[in-house]
Short mmCIF file of C-alpha atoms and ligand atoms in Angstrom, two decimals:
data_model
loop_
_atom_site.label_atom_id
_atom_site.label_comp_id
_atom_site.label_asym_id
_atom_site.label_seq_id
_atom_site.Cartn_x
_atom_site.Cartn_y
_atom_site.Cartn_z
CA UNK L 6 0.03 0.05 0.05
CA UNK L 7 1.48 3.37 -1.13
CA UNK L 8 -0.26 6.51 0.12
CA UNK L 9 -0.44 9.24 -2.37
CA UNK L 10 0.37 11.60 0.44
CA UNK L 11 3.94 10.34 0.51
CA UNK L 12 4.10 11.07 -3.25
CA UNK L 13 3.22 14.76 -2.71
CA UNK L 14 -0.22 14.41 -4.42
CA UNK L 15 -3.48 15.70 -3.05
CA UNK L 16 -7.11 14.45 -3.15
CA UNK L 17 -9.87 16.61 -4.68
CA UNK L 18 -11.81 17.59 -1.46
CA UNK L 19 -10.35 20.94 -0.64
CA UNK L 20 -9.62 21.80 -4.26
CA UNK L 21 -13.32 21.21 -5.22
CA UNK L 22 -14.68 23.11 -2.24
CA UNK L 23 -12.65 26.12 -3.18
CA UNK L 24 -13.56 25.89 -6.86
CA UNK L 25 -17.29 25.67 -6.18
CA UNK L 26 -17.05 28.67 -3.82
CA UNK L 27 -14.78 30.64 -6.21
CA UNK L 28 -16.80 29.99 -9.36
CA UNK L 29 -14.14 28.28 -11.39
CA UNK L 30 -13.39 24.69 -12.50
CA UNK L 31 -10.34 22.47 -12.09
CA UNK L 32 -8.82 21.06 -15.33
CA UNK L 33 -8.77 17.32 -15.57
CA UNK L 34 -6.43 16.52 -18.44
CA UNK L 35 -5.90 12.84 -19.54
CA UNK L 36 -2.25 11.80 -20.10
CA UNK L 37 -0.75 8.85 -21.78
CA UNK L 38 2.82 9.94 -22.47
CA UNK L 39 5.73 12.10 -21.25
CA UNK L 40 5.05 14.97 -23.61
CA UNK L 41 1.46 15.42 -22.51
CA UNK L 42 2.48 15.30 -18.84
CA UNK L 43 5.31 17.85 -19.29
CA UNK L 44 2.88 20.12 -21.16
CA UNK L 45 0.25 19.78 -18.43
CA UNK L 46 2.74 20.49 -15.58
CA UNK L 47 4.33 23.40 -17.38
CA UNK L 48 0.95 24.97 -18.10
CA UNK L 49 -0.30 24.44 -14.49
CA UNK L 50 2.86 25.93 -13.03
CA UNK L 51 2.95 28.93 -15.33
CA UNK L 52 -0.69 29.69 -14.66
CA UNK L 53 -0.56 28.82 -10.93
CA UNK L 54 -3.39 26.37 -11.39
CA UNK L 55 -4.29 23.17 -9.47
CA UNK L 56 -4.58 20.25 -11.86
CA UNK L 57 -5.93 16.80 -12.12
CA UNK L 58 -3.86 14.22 -14.06
CA UNK L 59 -6.33 11.57 -15.38
CA UNK L 60 -5.45 8.05 -16.29
CA UNK L 61 -8.02 6.08 -18.40
CA UNK L 62 -8.14 2.36 -19.03
CA UNK L 63 -6.79 3.06 -22.49
CA UNK L 64 -3.91 4.90 -20.90
CA UNK L 65 -3.19 2.09 -18.53
CA UNK L 66 -3.21 -0.45 -21.31
CA UNK L 67 -0.98 1.75 -23.44
CA UNK L 68 1.60 3.09 -21.00
CA UNK L 69 1.26 0.82 -17.93
CA UNK L 70 -0.45 1.90 -14.68
CA UNK L 71 2.71 1.62 -12.61
CA UNK L 72 4.76 3.69 -14.93
CA UNK L 73 2.05 6.36 -15.09
CA UNK L 74 1.95 6.37 -11.26
CA UNK L 75 5.75 7.07 -11.12
CA UNK L 76 5.33 9.68 -13.82
CA UNK L 77 2.78 11.51 -11.65
CA UNK L 78 5.16 11.34 -8.72
CA UNK L 79 7.84 12.84 -11.07
CA UNK L 80 5.33 15.48 -12.04
CA UNK L 81 5.16 16.83 -8.47
CA UNK L 82 8.95 17.12 -8.32
CA UNK L 83 9.05 18.62 -11.82
CA UNK L 84 6.56 21.26 -10.86
CA UNK L 85 8.66 22.19 -7.78
CA UNK L 86 11.75 22.36 -10.08
CA UNK L 87 9.79 24.72 -12.36
CA UNK L 88 9.30 27.09 -9.40
CA UNK L 89 6.02 26.02 -7.85
CA UNK L 90 6.51 25.77 -4.16
CA UNK L 91 3.36 23.87 -3.35
CA UNK L 92 1.88 22.19 -6.39
CA UNK L 93 -1.67 20.86 -6.07
CA UNK L 94 -1.69 17.81 -8.33
CA UNK L 95 -4.27 15.03 -8.20
CA UNK L 96 -3.69 11.68 -9.72
CA UNK L 97 -7.10 10.37 -10.82
CA UNK L 98 -8.41 7.15 -12.28
CA UNK L 99 -10.73 8.14 -15.10
CA UNK L 100 -13.75 5.85 -15.78
CA UNK L 101 -12.80 3.11 -13.34
CA UNK L 102 -14.92 0.13 -14.43
CA UNK L 103 -14.78 -2.14 -11.36
CA UNK L 104 -14.13 -2.25 -7.62
CA UNK L 105 -10.83 -4.15 -8.31
CA UNK L 106 -9.53 -1.53 -10.72
CA UNK L 107 -10.30 1.28 -8.31
CA UNK L 108 -8.64 -0.71 -5.37
CA UNK L 109 -5.56 -1.37 -7.40
CA UNK L 110 -5.17 2.34 -8.24
CA UNK L 111 -5.85 3.36 -4.64
CA UNK L 112 -3.29 0.84 -3.33
CA UNK L 113 -0.57 2.08 -5.66
CA UNK L 114 -0.91 5.91 -4.82
CA UNK L 115 -3.76 7.38 -6.88
CA UNK L 116 -5.35 10.22 -4.75
CA UNK L 117 -8.75 10.14 -6.52
CA UNK L 118 -10.80 7.59 -8.45
CA UNK L 119 -13.89 7.57 -10.62
CA UNK L 120 -16.16 4.52 -10.46
CA UNK L 121 -18.29 4.69 -13.53
CA UNK L 122 -21.42 2.73 -12.89
CA UNK L 123 -23.49 4.95 -15.13
CA UNK L 124 -24.30 2.09 -17.48
CA UNK L 125 -25.61 -0.08 -14.65
CA UNK L 126 -29.19 -0.22 -13.31
CA UNK L 127 -29.59 2.49 -10.67
CA UNK L 128 -29.40 0.21 -7.57
CA UNK L 129 -26.31 -1.59 -8.95
CA UNK L 130 -24.59 1.75 -9.57
CA UNK L 131 -25.41 2.80 -5.97
CA UNK L 132 -24.05 -0.45 -4.55
CA UNK L 133 -20.82 -0.49 -6.59
CA UNK L 134 -20.09 3.25 -5.96
CA UNK L 135 -20.70 2.75 -2.22
CA UNK L 136 -18.34 -0.15 -2.13
CA UNK L 137 -15.55 1.90 -3.76
CA UNK L 138 -16.32 4.87 -1.52
CA UNK L 139 -16.09 2.75 1.65
CA UNK L 140 -12.68 1.42 0.58
CA UNK L 141 -11.29 4.67 -0.72
CA UNK L 142 -12.27 6.80 2.30
CA UNK L 143 -10.19 4.61 4.57
CA UNK L 144 -7.15 6.05 2.84
CA UNK L 145 -8.56 9.58 2.38
CA UNK L 146 -8.89 9.04 -1.40
CA UNK L 147 -11.80 10.84 -3.00
CA UNK L 148 -14.36 9.27 -5.28
CA UNK L 149 -16.28 10.50 -8.33
CA UNK L 150 -19.53 8.70 -9.19
CA UNK L 151 -21.67 9.18 -12.27
CA UNK L 152 -25.40 9.33 -12.97
CA UNK L 153 -26.70 9.73 -16.53
CA UNK L 154 -25.19 8.37 -19.70
CA UNK L 155 -22.94 10.37 -22.14
CA UNK L 156 -23.02 9.47 -25.76
CA UNK L 157 -19.89 8.96 -27.76
CA UNK L 158 -17.51 6.27 -28.74
CA UNK L 159 -13.99 6.11 -27.32
CA UNK L 160 -11.74 3.10 -26.81
CA UNK L 161 -13.22 2.23 -23.44
CA UNK L 162 -16.23 4.34 -23.10
CA UNK L 163 -19.14 3.99 -25.48
CA UNK L 164 -22.83 4.53 -25.66
CA UNK L 165 -25.12 5.01 -28.64
CA UNK L 166 -27.09 7.88 -27.20
CA UNK L 167 -26.97 10.12 -24.12
CA UNK L 168 -29.48 10.09 -21.29
CA UNK L 169 -29.49 13.21 -19.14
CA UNK L 170 -29.06 12.84 -15.45
CA UNK L 171 -32.35 12.84 -13.59
CA UNK L 172 -32.28 15.66 -11.05
CA UNK L 173 -34.74 13.69 -8.84
CA UNK L 174 -32.12 10.86 -8.29
CA UNK L 175 -29.07 12.88 -7.30
CA UNK L 176 -29.75 13.43 -3.61
CA UNK L 177 -30.57 9.80 -3.08
CA UNK L 178 -27.44 8.71 -4.97
CA UNK L 179 -25.00 11.03 -3.22
CA UNK L 180 -26.54 10.22 0.23
CA UNK L 181 -26.49 6.45 -0.29
CA UNK L 182 -23.05 6.27 -1.83
CA UNK L 183 -21.16 8.97 0.02
CA UNK L 184 -19.31 9.89 -3.19
CA UNK L 185 -17.32 13.20 -3.11
CA UNK L 186 -18.29 14.45 -6.57
CA UNK L 187 -20.81 13.57 -9.26
CA UNK L 188 -20.34 13.37 -13.03
CA UNK L 189 -23.54 14.27 -14.90
CA UNK L 190 -24.92 14.16 -18.38
CA UNK L 191 -26.23 17.43 -19.78
CA UNK L 192 -25.36 16.98 -23.51
CA UNK L 193 -21.59 16.61 -23.55
CA UNK L 194 -20.06 13.42 -25.06
CA UNK L 195 -16.68 11.79 -25.52
CA UNK L 196 -14.43 12.08 -28.49
CA UNK L 197 -14.09 14.60 -31.43
CA UNK L 198 -17.55 13.91 -32.95
CA UNK L 199 -19.91 15.17 -30.29
CA UNK L 200 -22.87 15.86 -32.43
CA UNK L 201 -24.10 14.58 -35.83
CA UNK L 202 -24.45 17.25 -38.57
CA UNK L 203 -28.26 16.74 -38.25
CA UNK L 204 -28.12 17.78 -34.61
CA UNK L 205 -26.26 21.06 -35.48
CA UNK L 206 -27.13 24.22 -37.41
CA UNK L 207 -24.83 25.76 -39.91
CA UNK L 208 -23.17 29.19 -39.30
CA UNK L 209 -24.11 31.10 -42.45
CA UNK L 210 -20.91 33.20 -42.25
CA UNK L 211 -18.35 30.49 -41.85
CA UNK L 212 -20.16 27.36 -42.99
CA UNK L 213 -19.10 25.69 -39.66
CA UNK L 214 -21.42 23.40 -37.71
CA UNK L 215 -22.95 25.04 -34.68
CA UNK L 216 -23.75 22.43 -31.96
CA UNK L 217 -26.94 22.51 -29.86
CA UNK L 218 -26.59 24.05 -26.36
CA UNK L 219 -26.00 22.11 -23.25
CA UNK L 220 -29.02 21.37 -20.95
CA UNK L 221 -28.29 24.13 -18.45
CA UNK L 222 -31.81 23.73 -17.08
CA UNK L 223 -30.88 20.19 -15.96
CA UNK L 224 -27.65 21.45 -14.39
CA UNK L 225 -29.63 24.17 -12.48
CA UNK L 226 -32.15 21.62 -11.25
CA UNK L 227 -29.26 19.40 -10.04
CA UNK L 228 -27.52 22.36 -8.31
CA UNK L 229 -30.90 23.12 -6.50
CA UNK L 230 -31.12 19.53 -5.26
CA UNK L 231 -27.41 19.49 -4.16
CA UNK L 232 -26.38 23.02 -3.23
CA UNK L 233 -22.61 23.43 -3.29
CA UNK L 234 -21.96 19.81 -4.16
CA UNK L 235 -19.03 19.26 -6.63
CA UNK L 236 -20.28 18.46 -10.16
CA UNK L 237 -18.10 17.06 -12.94
CA UNK L 238 -18.43 17.40 -16.76
CA UNK L 239 -16.97 14.70 -18.93
CA UNK L 240 -16.63 14.98 -22.71
CA UNK L 241 -15.79 18.73 -22.54
CA UNK L 242 -13.46 19.12 -25.42
CA UNK L 243 -14.18 21.98 -27.74
CA UNK L 244 -12.61 20.47 -30.88
CA UNK L 245 -10.81 23.54 -32.02
CA UNK L 246 -11.46 23.94 -35.79
CA UNK L 247 -8.03 25.33 -36.42
CA UNK L 248 -6.52 22.13 -35.32
CA UNK L 249 -9.04 20.08 -37.40
CA UNK L 250 -8.21 22.26 -40.33
CA UNK L 251 -4.41 21.79 -39.87
CA UNK L 252 -4.85 17.97 -39.61
CA UNK L 253 -7.00 17.94 -42.77
CA UNK L 254 -4.55 20.23 -44.58
CA UNK L 255 -1.66 17.86 -43.92
CA UNK L 256 -3.19 14.65 -44.97
CA UNK L 257 -5.69 13.86 -42.20
CA UNK L 258 -9.38 13.23 -42.67
CA UNK L 259 -11.57 14.46 -39.83
CA UNK L 260 -14.99 15.00 -41.30
CA UNK L 261 -17.65 16.98 -39.31
CA UNK L 262 -15.69 16.95 -36.04
CA UNK L 263 -17.37 19.18 -33.59
CA UNK L 264 -17.14 19.91 -29.86
CA UNK L 265 -18.64 21.90 -26.96
CA UNK L 266 -18.35 25.73 -27.58
CA UNK L 267 -16.06 27.29 -25.06
CA UNK L 268 -18.58 29.92 -23.97
CA UNK L 269 -20.78 27.16 -22.63
CA UNK L 270 -17.95 25.54 -20.67
CA UNK L 271 -17.06 29.03 -19.31
CA UNK L 272 -20.63 29.36 -18.07
CA UNK L 273 -20.61 25.89 -16.59
CA UNK L 274 -17.26 26.62 -14.75
CA UNK L 275 -18.94 29.40 -12.85
CA UNK L 276 -21.54 27.04 -11.50
CA UNK L 277 -21.16 24.06 -9.23
CA UNK L 278 -19.29 22.30 -12.09
CA UNK L 279 -15.83 22.14 -10.52
CA UNK L 280 -14.02 19.53 -12.77
CA UNK L 281 -13.96 19.59 -16.49
CA UNK L 282 -12.52 16.68 -18.36
CA UNK L 283 -10.51 17.31 -21.52
CA UNK L 284 -8.72 14.77 -23.62
CA UNK L 285 -9.66 14.97 -27.28
CA UNK L 286 -8.49 18.57 -27.67
CA UNK L 287 -5.00 17.56 -26.54
CA UNK L 288 -5.03 14.64 -29.00
CA UNK L 289 -5.98 17.10 -31.80
CA UNK L 290 -3.34 19.66 -30.87
CA UNK L 291 -0.66 16.91 -30.80
CA UNK L 292 -1.76 15.33 -34.11
CA UNK L 293 -1.94 18.74 -35.84
CA UNK L 294 1.57 19.69 -34.80
CA UNK L 295 3.04 16.31 -35.74
CA UNK L 296 1.41 16.23 -39.11
CA UNK L 297 2.44 19.81 -39.87
CA UNK L 298 6.12 19.25 -38.83
CA UNK L 299 6.45 16.09 -40.73
CA UNK L 300 4.82 17.44 -43.91
CA UNK L 301 7.07 20.62 -43.75
CA UNK L 302 10.16 18.70 -43.00
CA UNK L 303 9.89 15.36 -44.78
CA UNK L 304 13.53 14.48 -44.01
CA UNK L 305 13.05 14.69 -40.27
CA UNK L 306 13.22 11.48 -38.32
CA UNK L 307 14.23 12.58 -34.79
CA UNK L 308 11.06 12.24 -32.77
CA UNK L 309 12.12 15.08 -30.59
CA UNK L 310 11.84 17.33 -33.61
CA UNK L 311 8.10 16.59 -34.10
CA UNK L 312 7.06 15.70 -30.47
CA UNK L 313 8.70 18.98 -29.28
CA UNK L 314 6.41 21.21 -31.35
CA UNK L 315 3.51 18.89 -30.34
CA UNK L 316 4.33 19.39 -26.64
CA UNK L 317 4.56 23.17 -27.19
CA UNK L 318 1.16 23.22 -28.91
CA UNK L 319 -0.41 21.18 -26.11
CA UNK L 320 1.07 23.44 -23.42
CA UNK L 321 -0.49 26.46 -25.19
CA UNK L 322 -3.80 24.64 -25.34
CA UNK L 323 -3.72 23.79 -21.63
CA UNK L 324 -2.89 27.34 -20.64
CA UNK L 325 -5.67 28.70 -22.80
CA UNK L 326 -8.19 26.30 -21.14
CA UNK L 327 -7.00 27.22 -17.70
CA UNK L 328 -7.04 31.02 -18.20
CA UNK L 329 -9.75 31.62 -20.66
CA UNK L 330 -12.22 28.78 -20.08
CA UNK L 331 -12.04 27.30 -16.60
CA UNK L 332 -10.64 30.31 -14.71
CA UNK L 333 -8.42 28.10 -12.45
CA UNK L 334 -5.34 30.35 -12.89
CA UNK L 335 -3.78 32.21 -9.91
CA UNK L 336 -5.31 29.76 -7.40
CA UNK L 337 -2.04 28.41 -5.87
O1 LIG M 9 -13.17 9.41 -21.31
C1 LIG M 9 -12.34 8.91 -22.06
C2 LIG M 9 -10.96 9.44 -22.33
O2 LIG M 9 -10.96 10.29 -23.36
C3 LIG M 9 -10.02 8.31 -22.46
O3 LIG M 9 -10.09 7.65 -23.59
O4 LIG M 9 -9.86 5.14 -23.11
O5 LIG M 9 -9.17 6.23 -25.37
O6 LIG M 9 -7.84 6.60 -23.27
P1 LIG M 9 -9.22 6.29 -23.91
P1 LIG M 10 -13.29 14.68 -24.46
O1 LIG M 10 -13.27 13.39 -25.33
O2 LIG M 10 -14.30 15.67 -24.77
O3 LIG M 10 -11.96 15.26 -24.36
O4 LIG M 10 -13.67 14.14 -22.95
C1 LIG M 10 -12.63 13.49 -22.16
C2 LIG M 10 -13.19 12.84 -20.98
O5 LIG M 10 -14.36 12.96 -20.59
C3 LIG M 10 -12.31 11.90 -20.16
O6 LIG M 10 -12.98 11.32 -19.10
ZN1 LIG M 11 -15.01 10.77 -19.54
#
């Protein structure tokens, strides 16, 4: 058993309480490799932001759970080396799919876990989440539960269509499970294709697809039921069209990729939404930079020469999210 506290990591409890009160959201960025992690830490330090490093099942399969844990420990030291005296870094399991997965992460030093029982019948979701909470809280590890189903297809997270969270269920769920935060479904979804063209309207000036708005009425109803309780939004990438255009210009083929407009995430950040999950935007920034560099310098074969620009581009993206969308800058 390794306690995250000895690794210099923190759980989400205090971080979320401050974020809800202060009207901002903590960035939860997924990482799978060193360049992403470096970019996240550099951005968090430069903006003086707390940050959540998220590890998905896909990431654990790709990079190895143990290695990712040591990388997160390294991230704390790296942040200090970059000049941050007291970094606030959470190592979080994203979309934990079983009690065993959550336990294994808790036992090896994660400071926060998500148990995603959103696809289960309600009572089974309650029972599973409660079991994880009871284990996690013995070690002061915080737990995110989920009610409602997000649409979208990712490696490990998939659903045909979304089902909004039912506001009338949230008090019962939180009370019975004891979870520390709740992920909800209000129209966001995973991946770079969040809406079909039929669900969107077309901007007459630019020809771009304009997605439908999030269900802020559902969010407000949930906030009324659970005043001040930390709410989480998954699937919150905005799918920057500049990156999509760059990818397509240099040989990619992303057709009708569309995300959540940043104004809507800015609005959500000011509410009880205190954790916003972003993965796809980082993938797009990295891919755009790699494709551009390799297209412009076809003789290049040193990975540092194309992963370096990719890292710089991701850092810029993370800083933009922190400062201009979530408002978590200057909070350390
Ligand atoms: O919520 C899903 C994340 O974007 C992780 O996706 O399983 O492909 O790593 P992944
Ligand atoms: P995006 O695919 O919108 O980046 O969402 C990521 C996410 O929710 C990770 O849990
Ligand atoms: Zn997610």
